[in-house]
Amino acid sequence: MQNWAGNLEYSSAEVHRPTSVEELQDLVANASRIKALGSRHSFNTVADTDGIHILLDSLPQEIVVDVARSTVKVSGGISYGALGRALEEQGYAIHNLASLPHISVAGAIQTGTHGSGVNNPSLAAAVVGVELVRASGELVTLSADDDDFLASVVGVGALGIVTGLELAIRPSYEVRQRVLTGLSWERALAEFQGIASSAYSVSFFTDYTGDTIPQVWLKALDTEAALPDLFGATAATSAMHPLPDMSAENCTEQLDVAGKWLDRLPHFRHEFTPSNGEELQSEFLLPLDQAPAALQAVRELAQKLAPLLFVSEIRTVAADEFWLSPFYQQQSVALHFTWKPLQTEVEAVLPELEEALRPFGARPHWGKLFTPGQYDFAALYPRFEDFRALVQANDPSGKFRNGLLDSVLGVAVTS
């Protein structure tokens, strides 16, 4: 069994699709090593195991809106695309979406996945309740008032298998999307926060070469006024794909045509299924005020990076309070790299890129390619030691861990 990109062959000995939470509890309680897989849209071994892999798609699937509480209860294996359609049918929405609507809710939240927007926190910020099976097989439900809540929501799979979540919802809203071309790097670096704040969600697409950023995608609430100034860039007059040689037919509608939130916040249409095996990804999150200097440092590596890149996307994310979130107490800029399927070459250049970003306090995305040995995670995450102690207390035998998590957490396994 492979991941989405096809760059990883999972090492599990067995794969199970439990049909009830009780069956899942029994599997967890009796396993020596076990992990859950969502949409498999991770590019490293964070979800790998040499024991049992659990797929959640045969568990009872539910999306239940609680109008009085302004929340929705959702099964962990459901995709954001399915959740969005179900919410919209009842006139509701969530605050943001990632670039792809195809990823699973539980997997995205566990790894700190996000959309964009200076004032928009990650997808995990919508969580007000989480249900998960601990290593003992116990089913627990945590809310914001519980001691373990802030550790367990973005838990990188180390504290249990998520079977359900409760998310905050809001009334449905409309978004219009436009693309700017040819934004000068000089203007981008001088006014980065202003440009990144110029719409509800803003994404910059570049390969770091040249004097301009080829595309800037602005996703504005339909209630927001149109920009009087395009920062010296030019508004596109036809729909565009982030990759200049690709057709825009699979992208969400642009040209300032208003549409529902679920049809504008992702870059790609839900009915389009992205192909497998055509890309690798890395992402690094650092304080927003470090963006100009960090981007300039990456530009100095452009001649090494560009031949390996399809494109890099630059976004912003508001702070949150989840212990292992890359945005923990930090308004952030996200530097996302979509690499060509050249894993050996990418892994060779990553340490140099990571070293260039080290002075800015960069934190890697948990589900993408990075070099664990490059990071002092305890220094990057103020609650890291608390998280490690919680893992030790809840999973002393390392049932939910693997080589990557062991190298990150450094937790001793006890019998």
mmCIF file of N, CA, C and O in Angstrom, residues 4 17 21 49 60 62 90-91 99 134 142 154 200 211 213 247 328 357 367:
data_model
loop_
_atom_site.group_PDB
_atom_site.id
_atom_site.type_symbol
_atom_site.label_atom_id
_atom_site.label_comp_id
_atom_site.label_asym_id
_atom_site.label_seq_id
_atom_site.Cartn_x
_atom_site.Cartn_y
_atom_site.Cartn_z
ATOM 1 N N TRP A 4 -0.367 8.798 -1.136
ATOM 2 C CA TRP A 4 -0.987 9.496 -2.263
ATOM 3 C C TRP A 4 0.019 9.735 -3.380
ATOM 4 O O TRP A 4 -0.248 9.505 -4.553
ATOM 5 N N ARG A 17 -10.108 -2.668 8.264
ATOM 6 C CA ARG A 17 -11.168 -1.676 8.118
ATOM 7 C C ARG A 17 -12.274 -2.015 9.120
ATOM 8 O O ARG A 17 -13.255 -2.667 8.779
ATOM 9 N N VAL A 21 -16.713 1.326 16.161
ATOM 10 C CA VAL A 21 -15.706 1.859 17.066
ATOM 11 C C VAL A 21 -15.284 0.794 18.059
ATOM 12 O O VAL A 21 -14.103 0.710 18.435
ATOM 13 N N THR A 49 3.646 2.360 9.981
ATOM 14 C CA THR A 49 3.801 1.413 11.071
ATOM 15 C C THR A 49 4.231 0.073 10.499
ATOM 16 O O THR A 49 3.892 -0.245 9.361
ATOM 17 N N PRO A 60 -19.013 3.830 10.821
ATOM 18 C CA PRO A 60 -20.209 4.647 10.543
ATOM 19 C C PRO A 60 -19.804 6.096 10.279
ATOM 20 O O PRO A 60 -19.058 6.698 11.044
ATOM 21 N N GLU A 62 -20.744 10.005 9.781
ATOM 22 C CA GLU A 62 -21.800 10.951 10.122
ATOM 23 C C GLU A 62 -21.318 12.385 10.017
ATOM 24 O O GLU A 62 -20.152 12.696 10.235
ATOM 25 N N GLN A 90 -27.135 22.816 4.401
ATOM 26 C CA GLN A 90 -27.896 23.303 5.558
ATOM 27 C C GLN A 90 -27.608 24.771 5.858
ATOM 28 O O GLN A 90 -28.037 25.288 6.891
ATOM 29 N N GLY A 91 -26.859 25.435 4.966
ATOM 30 C CA GLY A 91 -26.618 26.862 5.122
ATOM 31 C C GLY A 91 -25.474 27.211 6.043
ATOM 32 O O GLY A 91 -25.414 28.342 6.551
ATOM 33 N N SER A 99 -5.858 23.803 0.359
ATOM 34 C CA SER A 99 -5.843 23.926 -1.104
ATOM 35 C C SER A 99 -6.613 22.809 -1.778
ATOM 36 O O SER A 99 -7.218 23.006 -2.824
ATOM 37 N N ARG A 134 -7.441 5.614 22.791
ATOM 38 C CA ARG A 134 -6.115 5.617 23.368
ATOM 39 C C ARG A 134 -5.434 4.258 23.170
ATOM 40 O O ARG A 134 -6.058 3.282 22.753
ATOM 41 N N LEU A 142 -12.721 14.516 24.428
ATOM 42 C CA LEU A 142 -12.107 15.679 25.055
ATOM 43 C C LEU A 142 -12.731 16.955 24.507
ATOM 44 O O LEU A 142 -12.983 17.071 23.308
ATOM 45 N N VAL A 154 -3.849 18.501 17.639
ATOM 46 C CA VAL A 154 -2.720 18.337 16.710
ATOM 47 C C VAL A 154 -1.745 17.392 17.413
ATOM 48 O O VAL A 154 -0.779 17.813 18.038
ATOM 49 N N TYR A 200 -9.266 37.974 2.356
ATOM 50 C CA TYR A 200 -9.522 36.949 3.372
ATOM 51 C C TYR A 200 -8.451 35.869 3.337
ATOM 52 O O TYR A 200 -7.988 35.389 4.374
ATOM 53 N N ASP A 211 12.651 38.661 -11.098
ATOM 54 C CA ASP A 211 12.357 39.868 -10.330
ATOM 55 C C ASP A 211 10.899 39.972 -9.897
ATOM 56 O O ASP A 211 10.539 40.904 -9.180
ATOM 57 N N ILE A 213 7.010 37.857 -8.788
ATOM 58 C CA ILE A 213 6.253 36.679 -8.367
ATOM 59 C C ILE A 213 5.183 36.460 -9.425
ATOM 60 O O ILE A 213 4.344 37.335 -9.659
ATOM 61 N N SER A 247 -3.634 23.652 -17.699
ATOM 62 C CA SER A 247 -4.964 24.207 -17.910
ATOM 63 C C SER A 247 -5.625 24.528 -16.577
ATOM 64 O O SER A 247 -5.452 23.808 -15.586
ATOM 65 N N TYR A 328 1.707 27.368 16.949
ATOM 66 C CA TYR A 328 1.511 27.555 18.383
ATOM 67 C C TYR A 328 1.980 28.949 18.799
ATOM 68 O O TYR A 328 3.148 29.293 18.686
ATOM 69 N N LEU A 357 16.729 28.447 6.689
ATOM 70 C CA LEU A 357 15.535 28.906 7.405
ATOM 71 C C LEU A 357 15.667 28.791 8.921
ATOM 72 O O LEU A 357 14.830 29.316 9.661
ATOM 73 N N GLY A 367 3.521 16.452 8.170
ATOM 74 C CA GLY A 367 3.191 15.427 7.186
ATOM 75 C C GLY A 367 3.950 15.532 5.879
ATOM 76 O O GLY A 367 3.622 14.824 4.922
#
